Amino acid sequence: MPAWTDLTAIETPPRIAALPKDDRGYPIFFTVLVGNDGKPNFRAQDPYKWEAGVQDGLCGICGTKLGKRMAFVGGPRSIKSRYFTDLPMHESCALYALKTCPFIAMPKFSYLAQYAPELTVNPLVSDQRPEMFGIGITGKMKVTQLLSHPVIKAGTFTRVQFWKDGQPFTGLS
Ligand SMILES: [Zn+2]
């Protein structure tokens, strides 16, 4: 599987097209930590943006307000437990992230996974990247603590779809 996806072949939602881009032209997602030198660190999450996102109901990718429905993305274990470290997203933003190379954009919380196996490290960048990602749609979430780290517990999913290698995966029965 190629490490990078040709982003020009994938339709970019306007909300994502409006984001700043890095030197390669990849969109810098909302929660990505940007250093003092202006360079983004795609593997780190900005805790202040996370906080603001939770408080104001912002999408973790484009940083604008979420509607009534929100999408959570995670590996099969995260989808089952409904614990997430990443902010929820617009469904269109989540789908974009799933179709493009998932490695580029999402922060990771490897320190949490060592202690809390029920919490999947953000699988989009984890070294233990699962084969599949699920996207779960819900209207509710709450912030809770897992080993004194703030995490998000998503409400019951009204719909879950699994993706594999950038394509919807229908092999699950
Ligand atoms: Zn969004």
Coordinates of N, CA and C and ligand atoms in Angstrom, one line a residue:
M1 N 0.8 -1.2 0.0 CA 0.0 0.0 0.0 C 0.9 1.2 0.0
P2 N 0.6 2.2 -0.9 CA 1.5 3.3 -0.9 C 1.3 4.2 0.3
A3 N 2.4 4.8 0.8 CA 2.3 5.6 2.0 C 1.5 6.8 1.8
W4 N 1.5 7.3 0.6 CA 0.8 8.6 0.4 C -0.2 8.4 -0.8
T5 N -1.2 9.2 -0.6 CA -2.3 9.1 -1.6 C -2.2 10.4 -2.4
D6 N -2.6 10.2 -3.7 CA -2.6 11.4 -4.6 C -3.9 12.2 -4.2
L7 N -3.7 13.3 -3.5 CA -4.9 14.0 -3.0 C -5.7 14.7 -4.1
T8 N -5.0 14.9 -5.2 CA -5.7 15.5 -6.3 C -6.8 14.7 -6.9
A9 N -6.7 13.3 -6.7 CA -7.7 12.4 -7.2 C -8.9 12.3 -6.3
I10 N -8.9 13.0 -5.2 CA -10.0 12.9 -4.2 C -10.6 14.2 -4.0
E11 N -11.9 14.2 -4.1 CA -12.6 15.5 -4.0 C -12.5 16.0 -2.6
T12 N -12.1 17.3 -2.5 CA -11.9 17.9 -1.2 C -13.1 18.7 -0.7
P13 N -13.7 18.4 0.4 CA -14.8 19.2 0.9 C -14.3 20.6 1.1
P14 N -15.2 21.6 0.8 CA -14.8 23.0 0.9 C -14.2 23.4 2.3
R15 N -14.8 22.7 3.3 CA -14.3 23.0 4.7 C -12.8 22.7 4.8
I16 N -12.4 21.6 4.2 CA -11.0 21.1 4.2 C -10.2 21.9 3.3
A17 N -10.7 22.3 2.1 CA -10.0 23.1 1.2 C -9.6 24.4 1.8
A18 N -10.3 24.9 2.7 CA -10.1 26.2 3.4 C -9.0 26.2 4.4
L19 N -8.5 25.0 4.8 CA -7.5 24.9 5.8 C -6.1 25.3 5.3
P20 N -5.2 25.8 6.2 CA -3.9 26.0 5.7 C -3.2 24.7 5.3
K21 N -2.2 24.8 4.4 CA -1.5 23.6 3.9 C 0.0 23.7 4.3
D22 N 0.6 22.5 4.4 CA 2.0 22.4 4.7 C 2.8 22.5 3.4
D23 N 4.1 22.4 3.5 CA 5.0 22.6 2.3 C 4.6 21.7 1.1
R24 N 4.1 20.5 1.5 CA 3.8 19.5 0.4 C 2.4 19.7 -0.1
G25 N 1.6 20.6 0.5 CA 0.3 20.9 0.0 C -0.8 20.1 0.7
Y26 N -0.4 19.4 1.8 CA -1.4 18.6 2.6 C -2.1 19.5 3.6
P27 N -3.4 19.4 3.7 CA -4.1 20.3 4.6 C -3.7 20.0 6.1
I28 N -3.5 21.1 6.8 CA -3.2 21.0 8.2 C -4.5 20.9 9.0
F29 N -4.8 19.8 9.6 CA -6.1 19.6 10.3 C -6.1 20.4 11.6
F30 N -7.3 20.7 12.0 CA -7.5 21.7 13.1 C -6.6 21.3 14.4
T31 N -6.6 20.1 14.8 CA -6.0 19.7 16.1 C -4.5 19.5 15.9
V32 N -4.0 19.5 14.7 CA -2.5 19.3 14.6 C -1.7 20.4 15.3
L33 N -0.7 20.0 16.0 CA 0.1 20.9 16.7 C 1.0 21.6 15.7
V34 N 1.0 23.0 15.8 CA 1.8 23.8 14.9 C 2.9 24.4 15.8
G35 N 4.2 24.2 15.5 CA 5.2 24.7 16.3 C 5.4 26.3 16.1
N36 N 6.3 26.8 17.0 CA 6.5 28.3 16.9 C 7.1 28.7 15.5
D37 N 7.8 27.7 14.9 CA 8.3 28.0 13.6 C 7.3 27.9 12.5
G38 N 6.0 27.6 12.9 CA 5.0 27.5 11.9 C 4.9 26.2 11.2
K39 N 5.7 25.2 11.6 CA 5.7 23.9 11.0 C 4.8 23.0 11.8
P40 N 3.9 22.3 11.1 CA 3.0 21.4 11.7 C 3.7 20.1 12.1
N41 N 3.3 19.5 13.3 CA 3.7 18.2 13.6 C 2.5 17.3 13.6
F42 N 2.4 16.6 12.5 CA 1.1 15.8 12.3 C 0.9 14.7 13.3
R43 N 1.9 14.4 14.0 CA 1.8 13.3 15.0 C 1.5 13.8 16.4
A44 N 1.3 15.1 16.5 CA 1.0 15.6 17.9 C -0.3 16.4 17.8
Q45 N -1.0 16.3 18.9 CA -2.2 17.0 19.0 C -2.1 18.3 19.9
D46 N -2.7 19.4 19.5 CA -2.6 20.6 20.3 C -3.7 20.5 21.4
P47 N -3.2 20.4 22.6 CA -4.2 20.2 23.7 C -5.2 21.4 23.8
Y48 N -4.7 22.6 23.5 CA -5.6 23.8 23.6 C -6.7 23.7 22.5
K49 N -6.4 23.3 21.4 CA -7.4 23.1 20.3 C -8.4 22.0 20.7
W50 N -7.8 20.9 21.3 CA -8.7 19.8 21.7 C -9.7 20.3 22.7
E51 N -9.3 21.0 23.7 CA -10.1 21.6 24.7 C -11.2 22.5 24.1
A52 N -10.7 23.4 23.2 CA -11.7 24.3 22.6 C -12.7 23.6 21.7
G53 N -12.2 22.5 21.1 CA -13.1 21.7 20.2 C -14.2 21.1 21.0
V54 N -13.8 20.5 22.2 CA -14.8 19.9 23.1 C -15.8 20.9 23.6
Q55 N -15.3 22.0 24.0 CA -16.2 23.0 24.6 C -17.1 23.6 23.6
D56 N -16.6 23.9 22.4 CA -17.4 24.6 21.4 C -18.1 23.6 20.3
G57 N -17.8 22.3 20.5 CA -18.4 21.4 19.5 C -17.8 21.6 18.1
L58 N -16.5 21.6 18.0 CA -15.9 21.8 16.7 C -15.4 20.5 16.1
C59 N -15.3 20.4 14.8 CA -14.8 19.3 14.1 C -13.3 19.2 14.3
G60 N -12.8 18.0 14.6 CA -11.3 17.8 14.8 C -10.5 18.0 13.5
I61 N -11.2 18.0 12.4 CA -10.4 18.1 11.1 C -10.5 19.6 10.6
C62 N -11.7 20.1 10.4 CA -11.8 21.4 9.8 C -11.9 22.6 10.9
G63 N -12.2 22.2 12.1 CA -12.3 23.2 13.2 C -13.5 24.1 13.2
T64 N -14.5 23.8 12.3 CA -15.8 24.5 12.3 C -16.8 23.7 13.1
K65 N -17.9 24.4 13.4 CA -19.0 23.8 14.3 C -19.5 22.5 13.7
L66 N -19.8 21.5 14.6 CA -20.4 20.3 14.2 C -21.9 20.5 14.2
G67 N -22.6 19.7 13.4 CA -24.1 19.7 13.4 C -24.6 18.8 14.5
K68 N -25.8 18.3 14.3 CA -26.4 17.4 15.3 C -25.7 16.0 15.2
R69 N -25.3 15.6 14.1 CA -24.6 14.4 14.0 C -23.1 14.6 13.9
M70 N -22.4 13.7 14.6 CA -20.9 13.7 14.5 C -20.4 12.3 14.2
A71 N -19.2 12.3 13.6 CA -18.6 11.1 13.2 C -17.3 10.8 14.0
F72 N -17.2 9.6 14.6 CA -16.0 9.2 15.2 C -15.3 8.2 14.4
V73 N -14.0 8.3 14.3 CA -13.2 7.3 13.5 C -12.2 6.6 14.4
G74 N -12.2 5.3 14.3 CA -11.3 4.5 15.1 C -11.2 3.0 14.6
G75 N -10.3 2.3 15.2 CA -10.2 0.9 14.9 C -11.3 0.1 15.5
P76 N -11.5 -1.1 15.1 CA -12.6 -1.9 15.6 C -12.8 -1.9 17.1
R77 N -11.7 -1.8 17.9 CA -11.8 -1.8 19.3 C -12.4 -0.5 19.8
S78 N -11.9 0.6 19.2 CA -12.5 1.9 19.6 C -13.9 2.0 19.3
I79 N -14.3 1.5 18.1 CA -15.7 1.6 17.7 C -16.6 0.8 18.7
K80 N -16.0 -0.3 19.2 CA -16.8 -1.1 20.1 C -16.9 -0.5 21.5
S81 N -15.8 0.1 22.0 CA -15.8 0.7 23.3 C -16.3 2.1 23.3
R82 N -16.3 2.7 22.1 CA -16.7 4.1 22.0 C -15.9 5.1 22.8
Y83 N -14.7 4.7 23.1 CA -13.7 5.7 23.7 C -12.8 6.2 22.6
F84 N -12.6 7.5 22.6 CA -11.8 8.1 21.5 C -11.0 9.2 22.1
T85 N -9.8 9.4 21.6 CA -8.9 10.5 22.0 C -9.1 11.7 21.0
D86 N -9.6 11.4 19.8 CA -9.8 12.4 18.9 C -11.1 13.1 18.9
L87 N -11.2 14.3 18.6 CA -12.5 15.0 18.5 C -13.3 14.4 17.4
P88 N -14.6 14.5 17.6 CA -15.5 14.0 16.5 C -15.4 14.9 15.3
M89 N -15.9 14.5 14.2 CA -15.8 15.2 13.0 C -17.1 15.3 12.2
H90 N -17.1 16.2 11.3 CA -18.2 16.1 10.3 C -18.0 14.8 9.5
E91 N -19.1 14.2 9.1 CA -19.0 13.0 8.4 C -18.2 13.2 7.1
S92 N -18.4 14.3 6.4 CA -17.7 14.5 5.2 C -16.2 14.7 5.4
C93 N -15.8 15.3 6.6 CA -14.4 15.4 6.9 C -13.8 14.1 7.3
A94 N -14.6 13.3 8.0 CA -14.1 11.9 8.4 C -13.9 11.1 7.2
L95 N -14.8 11.2 6.2 CA -14.7 10.4 5.0 C -13.4 10.8 4.2
Y96 N -13.2 12.1 4.2 CA -12.0 12.6 3.5 C -10.7 12.0 4.1
A97 N -10.7 12.0 5.5 CA -9.6 11.5 6.2 C -9.4 10.0 5.9
L98 N -10.5 9.3 5.7 CA -10.4 7.9 5.5 C -10.0 7.6 4.1
K99 N -10.3 8.4 3.1 CA -10.0 8.2 1.7 C -8.6 8.6 1.4
T100 N -8.1 9.7 2.1 CA -6.8 10.1 1.8 C -5.8 9.3 2.7
C101 N -4.6 9.6 2.6 CA -3.7 8.8 3.5 C -3.9 9.1 4.9
P102 N -4.4 8.1 5.7 CA -4.7 8.4 7.1 C -3.5 8.7 7.9
F103 N -2.3 8.4 7.4 CA -1.1 8.6 8.3 C -0.8 10.1 8.4
I104 N -1.2 10.9 7.5 CA -0.7 12.2 7.4 C -1.2 13.1 8.6
A105 N -2.4 12.8 9.0 CA -3.0 13.9 9.6 C -3.3 13.8 11.1
M106 N -3.6 12.6 11.6 CA -4.1 12.6 12.9 C -3.1 12.4 14.0
P107 N -3.3 13.1 15.1 CA -2.4 13.0 16.2 C -2.4 11.6 16.9
K108 N -1.5 11.4 17.7 CA -1.6 10.1 18.4 C -1.3 10.2 19.9
F109 N -1.7 9.3 20.6 CA -1.6 9.3 22.1 C -1.0 8.0 22.5
S110 N 0.2 7.7 22.1 CA 0.7 6.4 22.4 C 0.9 6.2 23.9
Y111 N 1.1 7.3 24.7 CA 1.2 7.1 26.1 C 0.0 6.5 26.8
L112 N -1.2 6.8 26.2 CA -2.4 6.3 26.8 C -2.6 4.8 26.5
A113 N -2.2 4.4 25.4 CA -2.4 3.0 25.0 C -1.7 2.0 25.9
Q114 N -0.5 2.5 26.4 CA 0.3 1.6 27.2 C -0.5 1.2 28.5
Y115 N -1.3 2.1 28.9 CA -2.0 1.9 30.2 C -3.4 1.5 30.1
A116 N -4.0 1.9 29.0 CA -5.5 1.7 28.9 C -5.7 0.9 27.6
P117 N -5.7 -0.4 27.7 CA -5.8 -1.2 26.4 C -7.2 -1.0 25.8
E118 N -8.2 -0.7 26.6 CA -9.5 -0.5 25.9 C -9.6 0.8 25.1
L119 N -8.6 1.6 25.3 CA -8.5 2.8 24.5 C -7.5 2.6 23.4
T120 N -8.0 2.5 22.1 CA -7.1 2.3 21.0 C -6.4 3.6 20.8
V121 N -5.1 3.5 20.6 CA -4.3 4.7 20.2 C -4.9 5.1 18.9
N122 N -4.9 6.4 18.6 CA -5.4 6.8 17.3 C -4.9 5.9 16.2
P123 N -5.7 5.0 15.7 CA -5.2 4.0 14.8 C -4.8 4.6 13.5
L124 N -5.1 5.8 13.2 CA -4.7 6.4 11.9 C -3.2 6.6 11.9
V125 N -2.6 6.8 13.0 CA -1.2 7.0 13.0 C -0.4 5.9 13.8
S126 N -1.2 5.1 14.5 CA -0.5 4.1 15.4 C 0.4 3.2 14.6
D127 N 1.5 2.8 15.3 CA 2.3 1.8 14.7 C 1.6 0.4 14.6
Q128 N 0.6 0.3 15.6 CA -0.2 -0.9 15.6 C -1.5 -0.6 14.8
R129 N -1.3 -0.2 13.7 CA -2.5 0.3 12.9 C -3.3 -0.9 12.6
P130 N -4.6 -0.8 12.9 CA -5.5 -2.0 12.6 C -5.7 -2.1 11.1
E131 N -6.2 -3.2 10.7 CA -6.5 -3.4 9.3 C -7.6 -2.5 8.8
M132 N -8.5 -2.3 9.7 CA -9.7 -1.6 9.3 C -10.0 -0.4 10.3
F133 N -10.7 0.5 9.7 CA -11.2 1.6 10.5 C -12.7 1.7 10.4
G134 N -13.3 2.0 11.5 CA -14.7 2.2 11.5 C -15.1 3.7 11.6
I135 N -16.2 4.1 11.0 CA -16.7 5.4 11.2 C -18.1 5.2 11.9
G136 N -18.2 5.8 13.1 CA -19.4 5.7 13.8 C -20.1 7.0 13.9
I137 N -21.4 7.0 13.6 CA -22.2 8.3 13.7 C -23.1 8.3 14.9
T138 N -23.0 9.4 15.6 CA -23.9 9.6 16.8 C -24.2 11.0 17.0
G139 N -25.2 11.3 17.8 CA -25.6 12.7 18.1 C -25.1 13.1 19.5
K140 N -24.4 12.2 20.2 CA -24.0 12.5 21.6 C -22.6 12.2 21.9
M141 N -22.0 12.9 22.8 CA -20.7 12.5 23.3 C -20.5 13.2 24.7
K142 N -19.6 12.6 25.5 CA -19.3 13.3 26.7 C -17.8 13.1 27.0
V143 N -17.2 14.1 27.7 CA -15.8 13.9 28.1 C -15.7 13.2 29.4
T144 N -14.9 12.2 29.5 CA -14.7 11.5 30.7 C -13.2 11.3 30.9
Q145 N -12.8 10.6 31.9 CA -11.4 10.4 32.2 C -11.1 8.9 32.1
L146 N -9.9 8.6 31.6 CA -9.4 7.3 31.6 C -8.0 7.4 32.1
L147 N -7.8 6.8 33.3 CA -6.5 7.0 33.9 C -6.0 8.4 34.0
S148 N -6.9 9.2 34.4 CA -6.8 10.7 34.6 C -6.4 11.4 33.3
H149 N -6.6 10.8 32.2 CA -6.5 11.6 30.9 C -7.9 11.8 30.4
P150 N -8.1 13.0 29.9 CA -9.5 13.2 29.3 C -9.6 12.5 28.0
V151 N -10.7 11.8 27.9 CA -11.1 11.1 26.7 C -12.5 11.4 26.4
I152 N -12.9 11.0 25.1 CA -14.3 11.2 24.7 C -15.0 9.9 24.7
K153 N -16.2 9.8 25.3 CA -17.0 8.6 25.2 C -18.2 9.0 24.2
A154 N -18.2 8.4 23.1 CA -19.2 8.7 22.1 C -20.5 8.0 22.5
G155 N -21.6 8.7 22.2 CA -23.0 8.1 22.4 C -23.2 6.8 21.5
T156 N -24.2 6.1 21.7 CA -24.5 4.9 20.9 C -24.5 5.3 19.4
F157 N -23.9 4.5 18.6 CA -23.8 4.8 17.2 C -25.1 4.4 16.5
T158 N -25.6 5.3 15.7 CA -26.8 4.9 14.9 C -26.4 4.2 13.6
R159 N -25.1 4.4 13.3 CA -24.6 3.8 12.0 C -23.1 3.6 12.1
V160 N -22.6 2.5 11.7 CA -21.2 2.2 11.7 C -20.8 1.7 10.3
Q161 N -19.8 2.2 9.7 CA -19.3 1.7 8.5 C -17.8 1.4 8.6
F162 N -17.3 0.3 8.1 CA -15.9 0.0 8.2 C -15.2 0.3 6.8
W163 N -14.0 0.7 6.9 CA -13.2 1.0 5.8 C -11.9 0.3 5.9
K164 N -11.4 -0.1 4.7 CA -10.1 -0.8 4.6 C -9.3 -0.3 3.4
D165 N -8.1 0.1 3.6 CA -7.2 0.6 2.5 C -7.9 1.7 1.7
G166 N -8.6 2.6 2.4 CA -9.2 3.7 1.7 C -10.5 3.4 1.0
Q167 N -11.0 2.2 1.2 CA -12.3 1.9 0.5 C -13.3 1.4 1.5
P168 N -14.6 1.6 1.3 CA -15.6 1.0 2.2 C -15.4 -0.5 2.2
F169 N -15.5 -1.1 3.3 CA -15.3 -2.6 3.5 C -16.6 -3.2 3.8
T170 N -17.0 -4.1 2.9 CA -18.4 -4.8 3.1 C -18.2 -6.2 3.5
G171 N -17.0 -6.7 3.7 CA -16.8 -8.1 4.0 C -17.3 -8.6 5.4
L172 N -17.6 -7.6 6.3 CA -18.1 -8.0 7.6 C -19.5 -8.4 7.5
S173 N -19.8 -9.5 8.2 CA -21.2 -9.9 8.2 C -21.8 -9.5 9.6
Ligands
ZN1 ZN -15.2 19.2 9.6

